[in-house]
XYZ file of C-alpha atoms in Angstrom:
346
model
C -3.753 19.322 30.047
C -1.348 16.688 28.218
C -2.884 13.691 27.202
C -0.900 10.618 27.344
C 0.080 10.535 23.971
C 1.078 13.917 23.213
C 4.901 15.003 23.534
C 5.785 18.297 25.801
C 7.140 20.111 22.753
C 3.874 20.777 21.735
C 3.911 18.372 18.578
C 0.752 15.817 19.096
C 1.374 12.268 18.147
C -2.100 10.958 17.902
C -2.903 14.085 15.161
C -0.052 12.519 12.925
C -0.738 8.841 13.552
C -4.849 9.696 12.523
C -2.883 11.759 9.627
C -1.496 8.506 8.597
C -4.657 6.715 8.497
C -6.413 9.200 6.834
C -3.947 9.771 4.100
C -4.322 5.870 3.503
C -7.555 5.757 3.647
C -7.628 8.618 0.582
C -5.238 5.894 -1.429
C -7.292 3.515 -0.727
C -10.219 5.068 -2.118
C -8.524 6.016 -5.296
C -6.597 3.226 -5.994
C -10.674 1.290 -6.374
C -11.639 4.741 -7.942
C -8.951 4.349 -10.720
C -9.346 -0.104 -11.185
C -13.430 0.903 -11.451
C -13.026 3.377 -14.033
C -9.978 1.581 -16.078
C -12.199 -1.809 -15.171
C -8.903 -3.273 -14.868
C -10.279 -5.625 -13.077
C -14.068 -6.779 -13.771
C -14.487 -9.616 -10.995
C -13.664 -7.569 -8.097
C -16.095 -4.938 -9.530
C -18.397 -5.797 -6.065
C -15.216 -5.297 -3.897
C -13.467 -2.444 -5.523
C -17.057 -0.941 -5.499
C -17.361 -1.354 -1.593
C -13.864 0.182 -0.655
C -14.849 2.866 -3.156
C -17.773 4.032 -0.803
C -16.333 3.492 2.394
C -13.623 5.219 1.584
C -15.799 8.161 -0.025
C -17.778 7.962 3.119
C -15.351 9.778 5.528
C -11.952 9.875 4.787
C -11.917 13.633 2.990
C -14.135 14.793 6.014
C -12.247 13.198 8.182
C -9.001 15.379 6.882
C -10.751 18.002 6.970
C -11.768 17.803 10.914
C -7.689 17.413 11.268
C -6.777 20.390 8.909
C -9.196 22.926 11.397
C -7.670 21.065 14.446
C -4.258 21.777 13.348
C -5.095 25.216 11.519
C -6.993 26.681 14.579
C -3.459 24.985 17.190
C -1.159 26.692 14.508
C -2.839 29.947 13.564
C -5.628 30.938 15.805
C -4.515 29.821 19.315
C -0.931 31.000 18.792
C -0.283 34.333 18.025
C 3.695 34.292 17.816
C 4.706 35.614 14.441
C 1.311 35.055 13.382
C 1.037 37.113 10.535
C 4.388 35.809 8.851
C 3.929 32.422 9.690
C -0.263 32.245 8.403
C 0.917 34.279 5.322
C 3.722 32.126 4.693
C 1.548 28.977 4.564
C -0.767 30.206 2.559
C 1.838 31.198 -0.062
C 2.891 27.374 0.232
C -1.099 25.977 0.094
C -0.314 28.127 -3.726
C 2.231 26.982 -4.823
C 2.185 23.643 -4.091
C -1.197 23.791 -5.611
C -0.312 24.845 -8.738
C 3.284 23.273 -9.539
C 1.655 19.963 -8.732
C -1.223 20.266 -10.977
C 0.734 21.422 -13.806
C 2.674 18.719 -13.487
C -0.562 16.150 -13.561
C -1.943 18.222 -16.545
C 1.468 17.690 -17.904
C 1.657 13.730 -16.932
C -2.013 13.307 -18.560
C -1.528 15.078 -21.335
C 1.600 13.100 -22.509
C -0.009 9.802 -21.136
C -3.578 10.506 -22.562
C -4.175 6.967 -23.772
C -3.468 5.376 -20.788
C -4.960 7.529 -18.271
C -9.048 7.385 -17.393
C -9.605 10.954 -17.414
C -7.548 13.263 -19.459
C -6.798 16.595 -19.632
C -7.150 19.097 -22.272
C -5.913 23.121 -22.273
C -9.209 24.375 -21.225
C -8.409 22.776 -17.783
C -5.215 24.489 -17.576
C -6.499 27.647 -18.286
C -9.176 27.198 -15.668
C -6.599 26.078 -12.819
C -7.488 29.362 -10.709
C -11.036 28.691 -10.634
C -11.542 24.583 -11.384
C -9.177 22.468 -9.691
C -7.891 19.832 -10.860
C -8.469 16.533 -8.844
C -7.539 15.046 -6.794
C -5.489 19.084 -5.669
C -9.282 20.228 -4.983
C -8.658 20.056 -1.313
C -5.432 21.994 -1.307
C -7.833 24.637 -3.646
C -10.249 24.969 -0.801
C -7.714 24.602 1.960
C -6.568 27.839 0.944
C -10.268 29.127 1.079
C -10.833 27.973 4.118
C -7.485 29.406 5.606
C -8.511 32.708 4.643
C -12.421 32.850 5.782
C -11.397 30.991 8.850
C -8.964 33.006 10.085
C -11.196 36.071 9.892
C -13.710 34.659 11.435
C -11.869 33.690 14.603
C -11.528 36.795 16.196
C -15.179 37.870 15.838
C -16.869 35.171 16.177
C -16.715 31.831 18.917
C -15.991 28.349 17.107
C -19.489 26.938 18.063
C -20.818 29.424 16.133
C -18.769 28.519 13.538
C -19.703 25.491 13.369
C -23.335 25.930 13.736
C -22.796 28.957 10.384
C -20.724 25.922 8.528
C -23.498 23.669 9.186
C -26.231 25.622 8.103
C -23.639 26.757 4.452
C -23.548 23.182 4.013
C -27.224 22.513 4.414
C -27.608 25.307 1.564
C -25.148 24.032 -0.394
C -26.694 20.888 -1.126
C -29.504 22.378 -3.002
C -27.690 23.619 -5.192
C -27.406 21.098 -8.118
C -26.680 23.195 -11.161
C -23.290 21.998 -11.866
C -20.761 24.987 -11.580
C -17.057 25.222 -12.647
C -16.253 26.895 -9.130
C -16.279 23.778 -6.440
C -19.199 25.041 -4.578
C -20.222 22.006 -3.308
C -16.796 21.324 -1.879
C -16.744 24.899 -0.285
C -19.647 24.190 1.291
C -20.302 20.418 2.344
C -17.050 20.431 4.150
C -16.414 23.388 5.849
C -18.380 22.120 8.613
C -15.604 19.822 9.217
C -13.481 21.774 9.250
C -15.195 24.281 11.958
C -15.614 21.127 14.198
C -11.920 20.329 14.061
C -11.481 24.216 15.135
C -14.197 23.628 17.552
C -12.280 20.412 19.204
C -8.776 22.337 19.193
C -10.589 25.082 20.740
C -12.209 23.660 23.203
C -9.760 21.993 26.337
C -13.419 21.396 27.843
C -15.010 19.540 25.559
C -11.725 17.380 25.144
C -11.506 16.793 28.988
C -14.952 15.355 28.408
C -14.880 13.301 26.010
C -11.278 12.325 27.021
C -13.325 11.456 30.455
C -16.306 9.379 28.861
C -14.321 7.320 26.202
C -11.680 6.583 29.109
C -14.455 3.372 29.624
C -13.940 1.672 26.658
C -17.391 0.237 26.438
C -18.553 3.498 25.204
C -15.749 3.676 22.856
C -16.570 0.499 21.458
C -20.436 1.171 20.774
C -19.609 4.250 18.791
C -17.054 2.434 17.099
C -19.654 -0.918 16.222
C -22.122 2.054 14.898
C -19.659 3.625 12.778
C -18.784 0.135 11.508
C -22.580 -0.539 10.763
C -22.921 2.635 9.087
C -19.963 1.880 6.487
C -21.107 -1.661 6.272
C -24.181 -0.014 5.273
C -22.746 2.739 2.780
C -20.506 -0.251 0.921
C -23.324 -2.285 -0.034
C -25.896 0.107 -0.735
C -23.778 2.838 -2.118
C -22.845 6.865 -1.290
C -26.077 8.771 -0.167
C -26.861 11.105 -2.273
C -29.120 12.994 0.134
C -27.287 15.486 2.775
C -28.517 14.182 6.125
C -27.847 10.866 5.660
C -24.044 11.515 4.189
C -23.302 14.067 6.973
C -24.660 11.644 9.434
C -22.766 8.964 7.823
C -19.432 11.613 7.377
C -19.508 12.836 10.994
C -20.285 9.394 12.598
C -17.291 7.816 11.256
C -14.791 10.710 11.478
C -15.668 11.405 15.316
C -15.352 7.716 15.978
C -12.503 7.681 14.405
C -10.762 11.176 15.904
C -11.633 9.741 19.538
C -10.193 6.395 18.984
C -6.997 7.486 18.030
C -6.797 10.422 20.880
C -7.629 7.239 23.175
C -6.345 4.186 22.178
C -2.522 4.901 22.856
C -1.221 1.480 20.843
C -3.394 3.456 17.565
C -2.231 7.311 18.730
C 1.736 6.248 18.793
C 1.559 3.961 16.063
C 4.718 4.365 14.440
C 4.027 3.276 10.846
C 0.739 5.898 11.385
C 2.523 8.451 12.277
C 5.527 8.378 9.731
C 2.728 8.098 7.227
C 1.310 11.271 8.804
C 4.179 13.305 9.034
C 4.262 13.007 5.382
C 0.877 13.144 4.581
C 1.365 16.237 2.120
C 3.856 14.359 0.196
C 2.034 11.443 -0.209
C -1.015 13.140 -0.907
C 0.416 15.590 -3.927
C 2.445 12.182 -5.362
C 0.527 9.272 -5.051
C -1.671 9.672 -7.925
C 0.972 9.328 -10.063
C 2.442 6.232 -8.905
C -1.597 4.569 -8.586
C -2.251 5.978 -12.191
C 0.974 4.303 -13.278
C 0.965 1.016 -12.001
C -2.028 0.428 -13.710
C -0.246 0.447 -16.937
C 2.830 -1.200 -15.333
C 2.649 -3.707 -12.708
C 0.596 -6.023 -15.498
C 3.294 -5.824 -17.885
C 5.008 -7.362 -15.157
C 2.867 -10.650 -15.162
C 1.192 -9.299 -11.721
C -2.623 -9.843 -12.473
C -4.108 -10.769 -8.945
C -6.073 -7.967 -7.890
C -5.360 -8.467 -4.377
C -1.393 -8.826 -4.845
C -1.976 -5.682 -7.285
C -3.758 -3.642 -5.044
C -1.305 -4.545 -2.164
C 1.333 -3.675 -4.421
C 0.586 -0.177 -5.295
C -0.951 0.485 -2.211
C 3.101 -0.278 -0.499
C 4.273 2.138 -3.472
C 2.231 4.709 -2.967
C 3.120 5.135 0.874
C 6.860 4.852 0.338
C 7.408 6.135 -3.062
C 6.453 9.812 -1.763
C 8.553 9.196 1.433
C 11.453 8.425 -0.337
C 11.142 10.896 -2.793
C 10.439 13.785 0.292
C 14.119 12.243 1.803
C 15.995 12.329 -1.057
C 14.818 16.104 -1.839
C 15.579 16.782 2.008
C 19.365 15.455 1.485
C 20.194 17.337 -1.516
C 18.515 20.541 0.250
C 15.555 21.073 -2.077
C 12.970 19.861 0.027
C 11.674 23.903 0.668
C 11.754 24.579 -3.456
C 9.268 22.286 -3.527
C 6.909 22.145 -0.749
C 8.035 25.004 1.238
C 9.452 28.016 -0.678
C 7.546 30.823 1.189
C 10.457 29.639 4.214
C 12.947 31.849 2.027
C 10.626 34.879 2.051
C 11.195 37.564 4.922
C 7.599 38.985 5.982
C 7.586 41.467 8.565
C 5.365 41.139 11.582
């Protein structure tokens, strides 16, 4: 069944335009993540503070839940050319991976007194088994693609999720700090199982598609999910695991449903240009958030919200820009997608 907002060629408009909103919501977050630890700017600690755990709240679970959806669509449901196509992505997941945190190691190497957080060669040598951030999720992306896609076959997506809940439940205990992302492995694969889970399942999506169809319904989840972050901004990140899944899942269901439901959020254009270029925003933004720190006060712009406005604008376009401008002189595919020129046989 086609919902209203989804295109007959199979590409699904609400997915990009919740794309879009996630990806800002991840500049968002680290735009306050790099003022707080810079403490560029001191008397918007309270605010900076407050989009810092909102943000931290949902928005990497929330891209997870849209990487499964998208994964399980591309890789589990259709089976045309699968094993060149799934291989060929996962060659990509690599290598952008790696040639984009060399290039931060690089950047915060050269820049190491103006960064918050540098770099030294022990973190290069350790790129295979501690990623650099903020390239984590690409590092368990590629995890995930793998176990995932085994799994499918053999085993239904509930109980995926149910397996992913319970690896995340026994993940949490584990506190000794480890080089290998562990945590990360664990606390979101759930996510991304559900987002498998809600491809999967044209039932459950007729359902809910049914229920949130009267917006009343739609507009108590969304009031709790508001409460909830209202909640996590002043009274910080919970620490303990049933109160930050609750928290997680709360706010990235609310906000998968509104955006498969609300058409006016679903075909947003700015959202979905923003999501169709999600990657390259994603792998580039640090460096423009990182750098206008250092720069946009040399230019006599010292109001944090005018600052934060400011790099928050750059660090949408500057990636878009850049992605066109690699697309026109026809080394777009070097860069993001080089496993395109490989031939892999079926």
């Amino acid at each position: 069944m086609n919902k209203p907002n989804e295109k007959v060629n199979n590409r699904i408009e609400w997915i990009d335009a919740c794309k879009g909103f996630a990806i800002i919501l991840v500049i968002l977050g680290h735009i306050a993540d790099g003022y707080l630890g810079a403490k560029t700017f001191p008397a918007n600690k309270g605010v900076l503070q407050a989009i810092y755990n909102c943000m931290y709240a949902f928005h990497m679970p929330l891209f997870f839940f849209l990487s499964g959806f998208l994964f399980c669509k591309a890789y589990c449901m259709n089976t045309k050319n699968i094993k060149s196509r799934f291989s060929k992505q996962c060659l990509n997941i690599v290598w952008i991976y790696l040639i984009f945190s060399v290039v931060q190691w690089c950047f915060k190497m050269y820049f190491a007194d103006s960064v918050n957080k540098s770099f030294s060669v022990r973190d290069l040598e350790l790129i295979l088994i501690k990623p650099m951030k903020p390239y984590w999720y690409l590092y368990v992306l590629f995890f995930y693609y793998i176990i995932y896609h085994l799994c499918y076959k053999k085993i239904r997506t509930d109980i995926l999720v149910i397996a992913s809940f319970i690896i995340g439940i026994v993940g949490s205990f584990i506190t000794v700090k480890l080089i290998f992302p562990v945590y990360e492995l664990t606390y979101y694969a759930v996510f991304f199982a559900l987002g498998m889970y809600y491809a999967d399942s044209e039932k459950v999506r007729a359902l809910t598609a049914k229920f949130f169809n009267k917006y009343i319904y739609l507009l108590i989840l969304v009031l709790i999910s508001i409460s909830t972050l209202v909640y996590t901004a002043y009274n910080g990140l919970a620490s303990n695991y049933p109160v930050k899944f609750l928290t997680a899942f709360i706010c990235t269901v609310t906000t998968i449903l509104v955006f498969e439901n609300i058409i006016m959020l679903g075909r947003n254009k700015f959202f979905e240009l923003c999501g169709r270029y999600s990657l390259e925003i994603y792998v580039i933004h640090c460096f423009i958030t990182a750098g206008n720190r250092v720069i946009l006060p040399k230019f006599g712009i010292t109001y944090f919200a005018l600052a934060f406005i400011i790099n928050l604008i750059m660090a949408i376009f500057i990636p878009i820009l850049i992605s066109l401008v690699l697309k026109k002189l026809k080394l777009y595919k070097i860069v993001y997608k080089p496993a395109s020129y490989l031939k892999i046989r079926e």
